[in-house]
mmCIF file of N, CA, C and O in Angstrom:
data_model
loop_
_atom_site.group_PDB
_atom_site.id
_atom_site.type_symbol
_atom_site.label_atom_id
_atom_site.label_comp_id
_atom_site.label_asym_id
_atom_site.label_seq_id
_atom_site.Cartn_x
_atom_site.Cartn_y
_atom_site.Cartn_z
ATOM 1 N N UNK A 295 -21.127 10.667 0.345
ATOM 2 C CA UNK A 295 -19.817 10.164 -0.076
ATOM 3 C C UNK A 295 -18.919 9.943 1.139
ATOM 4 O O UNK A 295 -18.260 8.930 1.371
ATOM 5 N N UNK A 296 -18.984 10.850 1.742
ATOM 6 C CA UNK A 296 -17.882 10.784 3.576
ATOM 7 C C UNK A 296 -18.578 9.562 3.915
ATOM 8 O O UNK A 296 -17.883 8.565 3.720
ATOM 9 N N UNK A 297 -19.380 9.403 4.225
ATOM 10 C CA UNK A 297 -19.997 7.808 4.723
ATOM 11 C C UNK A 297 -19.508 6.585 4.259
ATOM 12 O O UNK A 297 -18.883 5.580 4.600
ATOM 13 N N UNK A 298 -20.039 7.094 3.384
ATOM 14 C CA UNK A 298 -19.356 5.489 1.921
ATOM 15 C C UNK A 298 -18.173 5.560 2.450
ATOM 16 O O UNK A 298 -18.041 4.807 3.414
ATOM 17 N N UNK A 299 -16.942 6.404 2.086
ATOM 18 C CA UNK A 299 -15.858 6.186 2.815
ATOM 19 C C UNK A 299 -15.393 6.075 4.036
ATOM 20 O O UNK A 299 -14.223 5.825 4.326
ATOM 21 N N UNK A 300 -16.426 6.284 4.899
ATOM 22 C CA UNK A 300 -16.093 5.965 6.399
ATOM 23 C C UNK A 300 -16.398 4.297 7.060
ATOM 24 O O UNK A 300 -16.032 3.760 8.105
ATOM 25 N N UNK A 301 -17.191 3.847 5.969
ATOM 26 C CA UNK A 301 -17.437 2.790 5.987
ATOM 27 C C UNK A 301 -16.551 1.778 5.293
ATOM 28 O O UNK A 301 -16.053 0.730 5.703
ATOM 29 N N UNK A 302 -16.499 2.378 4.153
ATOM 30 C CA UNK A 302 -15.180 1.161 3.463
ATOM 31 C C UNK A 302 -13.760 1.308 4.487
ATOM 32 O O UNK A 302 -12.900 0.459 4.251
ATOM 33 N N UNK A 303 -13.506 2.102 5.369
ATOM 34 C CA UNK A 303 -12.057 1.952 5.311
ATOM 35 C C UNK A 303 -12.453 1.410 7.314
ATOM 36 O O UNK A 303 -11.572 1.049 8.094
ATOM 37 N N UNK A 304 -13.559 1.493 7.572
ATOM 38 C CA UNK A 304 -13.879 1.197 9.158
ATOM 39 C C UNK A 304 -14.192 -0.592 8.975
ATOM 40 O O UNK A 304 -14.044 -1.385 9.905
ATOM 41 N N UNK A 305 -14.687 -1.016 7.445
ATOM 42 C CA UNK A 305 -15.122 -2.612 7.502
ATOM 43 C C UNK A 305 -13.798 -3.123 7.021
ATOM 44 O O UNK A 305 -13.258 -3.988 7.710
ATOM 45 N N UNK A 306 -13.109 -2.640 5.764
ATOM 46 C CA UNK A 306 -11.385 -3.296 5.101
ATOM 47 C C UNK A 306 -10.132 -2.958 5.649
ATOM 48 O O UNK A 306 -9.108 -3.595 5.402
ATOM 49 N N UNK A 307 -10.193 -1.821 6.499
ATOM 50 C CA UNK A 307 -9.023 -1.049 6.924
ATOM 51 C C UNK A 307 -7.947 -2.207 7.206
ATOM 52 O O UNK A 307 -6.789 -2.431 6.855
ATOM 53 N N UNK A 308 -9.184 -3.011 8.247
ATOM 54 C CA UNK A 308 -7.772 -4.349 9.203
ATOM 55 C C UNK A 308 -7.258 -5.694 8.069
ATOM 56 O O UNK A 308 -6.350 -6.482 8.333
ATOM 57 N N UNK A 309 -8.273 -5.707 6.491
ATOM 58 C CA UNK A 309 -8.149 -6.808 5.607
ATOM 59 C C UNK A 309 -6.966 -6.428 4.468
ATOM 60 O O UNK A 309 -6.296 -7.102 3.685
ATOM 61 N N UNK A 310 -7.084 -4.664 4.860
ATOM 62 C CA UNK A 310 -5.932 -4.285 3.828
ATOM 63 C C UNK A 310 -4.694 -4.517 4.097
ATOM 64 O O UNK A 310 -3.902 -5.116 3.369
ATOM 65 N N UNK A 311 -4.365 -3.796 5.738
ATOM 66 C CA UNK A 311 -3.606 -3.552 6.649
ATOM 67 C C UNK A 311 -3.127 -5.133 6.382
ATOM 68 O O UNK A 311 -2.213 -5.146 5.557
ATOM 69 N N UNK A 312 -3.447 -6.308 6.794
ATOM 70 C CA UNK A 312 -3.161 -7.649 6.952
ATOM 71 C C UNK A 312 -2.310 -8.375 5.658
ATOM 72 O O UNK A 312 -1.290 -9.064 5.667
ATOM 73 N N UNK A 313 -3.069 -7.973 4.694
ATOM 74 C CA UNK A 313 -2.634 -7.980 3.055
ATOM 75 C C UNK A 313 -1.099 -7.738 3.362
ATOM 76 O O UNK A 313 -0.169 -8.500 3.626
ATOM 77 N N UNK A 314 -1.189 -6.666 3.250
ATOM 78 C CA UNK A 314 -0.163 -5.520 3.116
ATOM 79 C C UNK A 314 1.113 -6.391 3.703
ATOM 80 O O UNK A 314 2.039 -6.902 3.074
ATOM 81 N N UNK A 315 0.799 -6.385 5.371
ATOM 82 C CA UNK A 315 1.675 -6.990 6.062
ATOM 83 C C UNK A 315 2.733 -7.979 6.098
ATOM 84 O O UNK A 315 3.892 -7.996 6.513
ATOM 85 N N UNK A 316 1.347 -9.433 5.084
ATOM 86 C CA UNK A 316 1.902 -10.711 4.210
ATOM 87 C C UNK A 316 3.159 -10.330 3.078
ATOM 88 O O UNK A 316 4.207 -10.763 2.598
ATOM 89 N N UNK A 317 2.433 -9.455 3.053
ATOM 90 C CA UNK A 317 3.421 -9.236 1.472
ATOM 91 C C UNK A 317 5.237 -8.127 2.183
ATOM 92 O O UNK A 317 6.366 -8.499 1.867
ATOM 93 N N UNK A 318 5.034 -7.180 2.869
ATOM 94 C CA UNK A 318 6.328 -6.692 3.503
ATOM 95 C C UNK A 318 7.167 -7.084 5.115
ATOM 96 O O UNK A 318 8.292 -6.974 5.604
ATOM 97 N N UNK A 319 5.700 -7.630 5.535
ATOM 98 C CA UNK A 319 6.215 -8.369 7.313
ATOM 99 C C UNK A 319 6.715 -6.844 7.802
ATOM 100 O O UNK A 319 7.805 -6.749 8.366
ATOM 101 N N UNK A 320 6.055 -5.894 7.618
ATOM 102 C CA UNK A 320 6.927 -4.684 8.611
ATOM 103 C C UNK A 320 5.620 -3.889 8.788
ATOM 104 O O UNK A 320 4.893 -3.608 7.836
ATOM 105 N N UNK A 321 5.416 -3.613 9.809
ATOM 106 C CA UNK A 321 3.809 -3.540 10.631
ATOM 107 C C UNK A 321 3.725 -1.840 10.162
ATOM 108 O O UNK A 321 2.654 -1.428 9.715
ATOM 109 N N UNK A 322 5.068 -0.770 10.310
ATOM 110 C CA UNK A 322 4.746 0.353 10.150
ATOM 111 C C UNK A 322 5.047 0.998 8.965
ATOM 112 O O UNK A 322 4.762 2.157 8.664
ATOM 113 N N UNK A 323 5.993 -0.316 7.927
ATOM 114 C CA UNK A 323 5.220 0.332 6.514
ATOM 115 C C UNK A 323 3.674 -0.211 5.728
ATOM 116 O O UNK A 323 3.119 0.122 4.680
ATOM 117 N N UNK A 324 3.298 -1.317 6.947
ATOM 118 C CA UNK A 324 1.956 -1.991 6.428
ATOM 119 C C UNK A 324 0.938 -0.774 6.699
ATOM 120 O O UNK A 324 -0.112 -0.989 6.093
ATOM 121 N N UNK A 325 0.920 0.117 7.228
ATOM 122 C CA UNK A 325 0.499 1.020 7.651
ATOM 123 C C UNK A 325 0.647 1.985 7.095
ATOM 124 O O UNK A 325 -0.303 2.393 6.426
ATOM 125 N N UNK A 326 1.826 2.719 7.130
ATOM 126 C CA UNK A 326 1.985 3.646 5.782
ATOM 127 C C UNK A 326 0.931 3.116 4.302
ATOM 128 O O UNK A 326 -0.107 3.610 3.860
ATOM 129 N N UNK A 327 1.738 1.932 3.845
ATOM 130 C CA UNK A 327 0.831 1.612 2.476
ATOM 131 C C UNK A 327 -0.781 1.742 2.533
ATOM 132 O O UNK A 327 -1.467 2.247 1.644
ATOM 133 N N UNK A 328 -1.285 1.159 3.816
ATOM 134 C CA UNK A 328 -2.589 0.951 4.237
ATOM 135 C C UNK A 328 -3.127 1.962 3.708
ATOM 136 O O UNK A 328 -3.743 1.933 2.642
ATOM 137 N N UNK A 329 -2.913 3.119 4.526
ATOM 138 C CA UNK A 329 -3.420 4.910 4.774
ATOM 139 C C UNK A 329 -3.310 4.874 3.319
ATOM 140 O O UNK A 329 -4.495 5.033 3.023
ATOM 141 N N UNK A 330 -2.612 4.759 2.081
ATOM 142 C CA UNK A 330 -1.797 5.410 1.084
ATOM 143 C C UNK A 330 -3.303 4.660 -0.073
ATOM 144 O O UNK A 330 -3.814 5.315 -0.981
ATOM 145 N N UNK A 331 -3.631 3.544 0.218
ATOM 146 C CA UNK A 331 -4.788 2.895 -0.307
ATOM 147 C C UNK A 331 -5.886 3.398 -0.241
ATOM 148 O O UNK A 331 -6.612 3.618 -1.211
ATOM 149 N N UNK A 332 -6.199 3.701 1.197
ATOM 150 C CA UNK A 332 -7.564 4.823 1.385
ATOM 151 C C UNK A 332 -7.395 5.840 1.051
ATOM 152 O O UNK A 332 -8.489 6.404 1.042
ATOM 153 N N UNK A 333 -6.497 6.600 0.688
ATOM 154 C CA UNK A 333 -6.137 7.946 0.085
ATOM 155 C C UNK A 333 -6.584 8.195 -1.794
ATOM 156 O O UNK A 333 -6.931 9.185 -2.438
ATOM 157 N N UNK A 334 -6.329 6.635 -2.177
ATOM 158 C CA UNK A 334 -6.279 6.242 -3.066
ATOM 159 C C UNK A 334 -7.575 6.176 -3.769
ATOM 160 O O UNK A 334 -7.853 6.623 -4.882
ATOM 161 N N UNK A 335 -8.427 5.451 -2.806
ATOM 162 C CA UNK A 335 -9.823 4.912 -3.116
ATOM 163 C C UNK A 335 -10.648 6.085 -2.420
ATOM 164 O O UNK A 335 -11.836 5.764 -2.383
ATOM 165 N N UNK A 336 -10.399 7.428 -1.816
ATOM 166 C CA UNK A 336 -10.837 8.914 -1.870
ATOM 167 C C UNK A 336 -11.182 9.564 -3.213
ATOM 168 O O UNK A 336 -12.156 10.140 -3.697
ATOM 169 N N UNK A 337 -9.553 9.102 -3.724
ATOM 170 C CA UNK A 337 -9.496 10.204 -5.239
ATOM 171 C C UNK A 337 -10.259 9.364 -6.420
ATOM 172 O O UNK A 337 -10.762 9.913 -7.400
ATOM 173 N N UNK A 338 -10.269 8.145 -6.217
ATOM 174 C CA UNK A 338 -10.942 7.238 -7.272
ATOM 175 C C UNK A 338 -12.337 6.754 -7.011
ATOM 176 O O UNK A 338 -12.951 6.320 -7.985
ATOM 177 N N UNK A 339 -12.888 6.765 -5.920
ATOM 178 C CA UNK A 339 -14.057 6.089 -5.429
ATOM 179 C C UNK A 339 -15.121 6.249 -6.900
ATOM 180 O O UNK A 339 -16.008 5.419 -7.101
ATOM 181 N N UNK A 340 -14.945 7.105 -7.597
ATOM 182 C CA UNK A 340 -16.236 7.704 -8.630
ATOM 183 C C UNK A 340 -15.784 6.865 -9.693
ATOM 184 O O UNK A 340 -16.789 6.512 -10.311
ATOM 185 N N UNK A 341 -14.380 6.197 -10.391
ATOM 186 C CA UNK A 341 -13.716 5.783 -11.305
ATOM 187 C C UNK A 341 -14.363 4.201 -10.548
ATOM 188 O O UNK A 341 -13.917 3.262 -11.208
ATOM 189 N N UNK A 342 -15.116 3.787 -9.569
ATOM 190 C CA UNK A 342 -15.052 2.486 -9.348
ATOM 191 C C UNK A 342 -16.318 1.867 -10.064
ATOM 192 O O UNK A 342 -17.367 2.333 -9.619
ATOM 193 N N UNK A 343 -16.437 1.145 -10.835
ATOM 194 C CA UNK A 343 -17.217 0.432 -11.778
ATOM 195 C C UNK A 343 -18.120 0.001 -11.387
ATOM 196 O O UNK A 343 -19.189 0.454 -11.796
ATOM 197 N N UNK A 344 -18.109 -1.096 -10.395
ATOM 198 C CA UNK A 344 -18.210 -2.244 -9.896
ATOM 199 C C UNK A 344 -18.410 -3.395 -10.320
ATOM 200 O O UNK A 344 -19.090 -4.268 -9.781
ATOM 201 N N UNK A 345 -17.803 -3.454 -11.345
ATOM 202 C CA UNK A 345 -17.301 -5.065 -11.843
ATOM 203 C C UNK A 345 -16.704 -6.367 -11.139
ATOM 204 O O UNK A 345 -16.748 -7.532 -11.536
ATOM 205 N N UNK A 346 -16.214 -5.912 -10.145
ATOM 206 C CA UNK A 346 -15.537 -6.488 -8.922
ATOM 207 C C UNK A 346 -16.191 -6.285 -7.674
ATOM 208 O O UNK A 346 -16.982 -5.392 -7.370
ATOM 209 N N UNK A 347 -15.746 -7.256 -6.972
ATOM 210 C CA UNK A 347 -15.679 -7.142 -5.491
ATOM 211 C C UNK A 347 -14.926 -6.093 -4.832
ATOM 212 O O UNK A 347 -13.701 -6.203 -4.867
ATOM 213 N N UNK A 348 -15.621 -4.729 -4.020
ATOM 214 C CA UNK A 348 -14.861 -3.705 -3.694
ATOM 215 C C UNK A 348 -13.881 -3.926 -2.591
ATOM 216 O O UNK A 348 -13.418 -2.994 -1.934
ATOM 217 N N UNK A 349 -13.508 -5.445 -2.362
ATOM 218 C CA UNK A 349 -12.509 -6.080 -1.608
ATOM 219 C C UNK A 349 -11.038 -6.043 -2.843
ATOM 220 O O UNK A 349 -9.913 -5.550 -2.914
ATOM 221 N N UNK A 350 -12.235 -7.172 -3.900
ATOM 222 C CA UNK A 350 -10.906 -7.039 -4.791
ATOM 223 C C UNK A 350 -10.064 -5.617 -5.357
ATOM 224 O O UNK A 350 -8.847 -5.437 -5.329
ATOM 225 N N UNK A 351 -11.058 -4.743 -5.840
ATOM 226 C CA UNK A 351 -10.723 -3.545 -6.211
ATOM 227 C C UNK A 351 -9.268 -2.936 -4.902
ATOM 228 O O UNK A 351 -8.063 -2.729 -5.042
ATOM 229 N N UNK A 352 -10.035 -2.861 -3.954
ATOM 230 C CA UNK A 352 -9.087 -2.288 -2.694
ATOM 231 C C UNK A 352 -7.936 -3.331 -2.533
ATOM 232 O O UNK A 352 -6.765 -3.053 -2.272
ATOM 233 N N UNK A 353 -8.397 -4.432 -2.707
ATOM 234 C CA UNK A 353 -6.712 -5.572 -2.495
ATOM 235 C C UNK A 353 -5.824 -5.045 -3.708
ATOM 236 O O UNK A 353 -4.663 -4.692 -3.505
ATOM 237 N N UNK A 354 -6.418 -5.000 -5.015
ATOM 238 C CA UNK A 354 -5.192 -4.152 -6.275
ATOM 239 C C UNK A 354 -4.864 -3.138 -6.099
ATOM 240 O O UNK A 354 -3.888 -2.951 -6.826
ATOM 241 N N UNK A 355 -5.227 -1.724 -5.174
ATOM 242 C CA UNK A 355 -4.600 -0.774 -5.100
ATOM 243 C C UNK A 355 -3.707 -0.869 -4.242
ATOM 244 O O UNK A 355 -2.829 -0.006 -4.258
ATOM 245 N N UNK A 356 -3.641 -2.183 -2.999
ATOM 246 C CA UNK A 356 -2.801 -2.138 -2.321
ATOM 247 C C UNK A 356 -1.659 -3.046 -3.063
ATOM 248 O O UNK A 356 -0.579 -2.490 -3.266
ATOM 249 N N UNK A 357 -1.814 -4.348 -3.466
ATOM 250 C CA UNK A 357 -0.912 -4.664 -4.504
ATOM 251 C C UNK A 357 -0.216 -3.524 -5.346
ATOM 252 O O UNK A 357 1.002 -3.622 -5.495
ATOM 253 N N UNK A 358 -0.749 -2.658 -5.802
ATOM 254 C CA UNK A 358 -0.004 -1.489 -6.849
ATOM 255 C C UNK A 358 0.926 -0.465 -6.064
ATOM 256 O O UNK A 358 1.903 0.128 -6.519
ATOM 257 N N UNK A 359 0.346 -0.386 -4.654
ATOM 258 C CA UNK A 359 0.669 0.812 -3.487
ATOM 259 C C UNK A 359 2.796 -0.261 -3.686
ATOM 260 O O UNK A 359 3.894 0.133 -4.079
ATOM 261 N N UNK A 360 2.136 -1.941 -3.008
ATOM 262 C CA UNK A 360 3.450 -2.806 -2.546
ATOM 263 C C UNK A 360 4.557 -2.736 -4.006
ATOM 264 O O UNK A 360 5.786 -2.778 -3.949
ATOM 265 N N UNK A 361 4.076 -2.669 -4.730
ATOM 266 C CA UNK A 361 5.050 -2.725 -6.283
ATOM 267 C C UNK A 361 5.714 -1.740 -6.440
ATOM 268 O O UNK A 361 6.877 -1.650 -6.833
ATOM 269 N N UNK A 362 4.510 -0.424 -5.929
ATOM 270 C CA UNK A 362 5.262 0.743 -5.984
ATOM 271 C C UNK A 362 5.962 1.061 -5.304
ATOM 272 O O UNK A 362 6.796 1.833 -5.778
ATOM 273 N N UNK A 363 6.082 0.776 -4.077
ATOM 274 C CA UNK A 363 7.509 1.028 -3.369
ATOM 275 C C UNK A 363 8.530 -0.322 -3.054
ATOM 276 O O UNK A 363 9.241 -0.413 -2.053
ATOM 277 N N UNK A 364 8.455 -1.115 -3.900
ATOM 278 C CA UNK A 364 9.463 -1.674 -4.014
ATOM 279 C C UNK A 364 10.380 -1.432 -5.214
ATOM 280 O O UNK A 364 11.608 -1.491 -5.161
ATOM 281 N N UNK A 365 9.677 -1.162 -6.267
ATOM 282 C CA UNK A 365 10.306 0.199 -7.467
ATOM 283 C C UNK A 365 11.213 1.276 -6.822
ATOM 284 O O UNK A 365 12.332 1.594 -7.223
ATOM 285 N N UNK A 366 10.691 1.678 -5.982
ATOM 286 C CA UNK A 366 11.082 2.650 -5.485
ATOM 287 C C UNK A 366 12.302 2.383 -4.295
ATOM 288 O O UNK A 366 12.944 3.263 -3.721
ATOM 289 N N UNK A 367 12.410 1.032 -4.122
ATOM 290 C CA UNK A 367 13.856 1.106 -3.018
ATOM 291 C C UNK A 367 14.813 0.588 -3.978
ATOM 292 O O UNK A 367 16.003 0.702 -3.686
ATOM 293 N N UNK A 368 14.495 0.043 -5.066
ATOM 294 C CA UNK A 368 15.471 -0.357 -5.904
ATOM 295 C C UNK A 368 15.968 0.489 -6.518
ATOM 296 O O UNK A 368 17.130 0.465 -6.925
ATOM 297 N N UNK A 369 15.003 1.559 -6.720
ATOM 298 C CA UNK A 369 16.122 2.755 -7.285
ATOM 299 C C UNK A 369 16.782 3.407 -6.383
ATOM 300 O O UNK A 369 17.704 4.132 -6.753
ATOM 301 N N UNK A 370 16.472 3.299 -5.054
ATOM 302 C CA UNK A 370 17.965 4.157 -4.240
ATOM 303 C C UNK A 370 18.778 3.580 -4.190
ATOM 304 O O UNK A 370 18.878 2.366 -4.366
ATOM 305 N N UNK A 371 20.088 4.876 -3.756
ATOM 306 C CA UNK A 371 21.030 4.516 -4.241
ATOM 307 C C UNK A 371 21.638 4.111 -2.645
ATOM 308 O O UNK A 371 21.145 4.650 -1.655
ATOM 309 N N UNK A 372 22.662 3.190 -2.540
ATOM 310 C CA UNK A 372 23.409 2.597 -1.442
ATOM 311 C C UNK A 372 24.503 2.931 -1.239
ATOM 312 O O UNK A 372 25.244 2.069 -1.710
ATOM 313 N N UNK A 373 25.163 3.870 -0.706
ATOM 314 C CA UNK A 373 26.324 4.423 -0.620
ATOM 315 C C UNK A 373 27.355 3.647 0.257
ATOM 316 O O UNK A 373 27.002 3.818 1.424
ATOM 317 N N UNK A 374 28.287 2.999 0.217
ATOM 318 C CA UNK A 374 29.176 2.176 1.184
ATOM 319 C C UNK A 374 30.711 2.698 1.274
ATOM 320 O O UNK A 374 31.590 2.210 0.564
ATOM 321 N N UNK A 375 30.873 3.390 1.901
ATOM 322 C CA UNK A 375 32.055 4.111 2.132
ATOM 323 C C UNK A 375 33.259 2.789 2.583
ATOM 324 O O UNK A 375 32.886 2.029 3.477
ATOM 325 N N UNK A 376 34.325 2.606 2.110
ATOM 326 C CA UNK A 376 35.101 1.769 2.495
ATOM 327 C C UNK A 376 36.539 2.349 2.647
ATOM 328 O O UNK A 376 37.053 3.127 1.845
ATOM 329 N N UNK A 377 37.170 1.828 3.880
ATOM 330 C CA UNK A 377 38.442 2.754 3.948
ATOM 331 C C UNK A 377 39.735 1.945 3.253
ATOM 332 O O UNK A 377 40.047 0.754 3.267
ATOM 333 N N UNK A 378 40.362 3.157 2.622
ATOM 334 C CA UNK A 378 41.333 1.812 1.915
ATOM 335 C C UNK A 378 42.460 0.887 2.586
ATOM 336 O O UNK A 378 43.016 0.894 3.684
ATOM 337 N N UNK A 379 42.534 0.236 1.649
ATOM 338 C CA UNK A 379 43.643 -1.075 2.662
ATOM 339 C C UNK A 379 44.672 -0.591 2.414
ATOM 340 O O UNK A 379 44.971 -0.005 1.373
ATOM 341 N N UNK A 380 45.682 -0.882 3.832
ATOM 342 C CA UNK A 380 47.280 -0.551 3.956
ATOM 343 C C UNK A 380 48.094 -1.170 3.900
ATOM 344 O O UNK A 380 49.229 -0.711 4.022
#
């Protein structure tokens, strides 16, 4: 199993990473998400079917990784302190 995974993330690592990139243009959360995909396809590798291309499979967890934290900046909150006018 360590193999299998040393191999999927040593042949897709740079196809995920690239994905990723297209979709946020910011190299060190393309990276964050990246890691967050192989973490992903660790805990699931046994849940993988193979009905798909294990490109495609790994391109939707990173699609799901990008959704999910864009969910996630929309819910913070933006605090703008303004001083009042005189």
């Amino acid at each position: 199993m360590k193999q299998l995974l040393a191999e999927l993330f040593e042949k897709y690592y740079i196809d995920v990473y690239t994905y990723l990139y297209s979709l946020c243009h910011d190299a060190s959360l393309s990276e964050d998400l990246a890691s967050d995909v192989f973490l992903e396809v660790v805990k699931s590798i046994s849940s993988f079917r193979g009905q798909s291309d294990i490109k495609t499979w790994l391109f939707s967890i990173a699609r799901h990784r990008w959704f999910t934290n864009l969910k996630r900046k929309k819910r913070q909150v933006h605090v703008c302190f303004h001083r009042p006018h005189k």
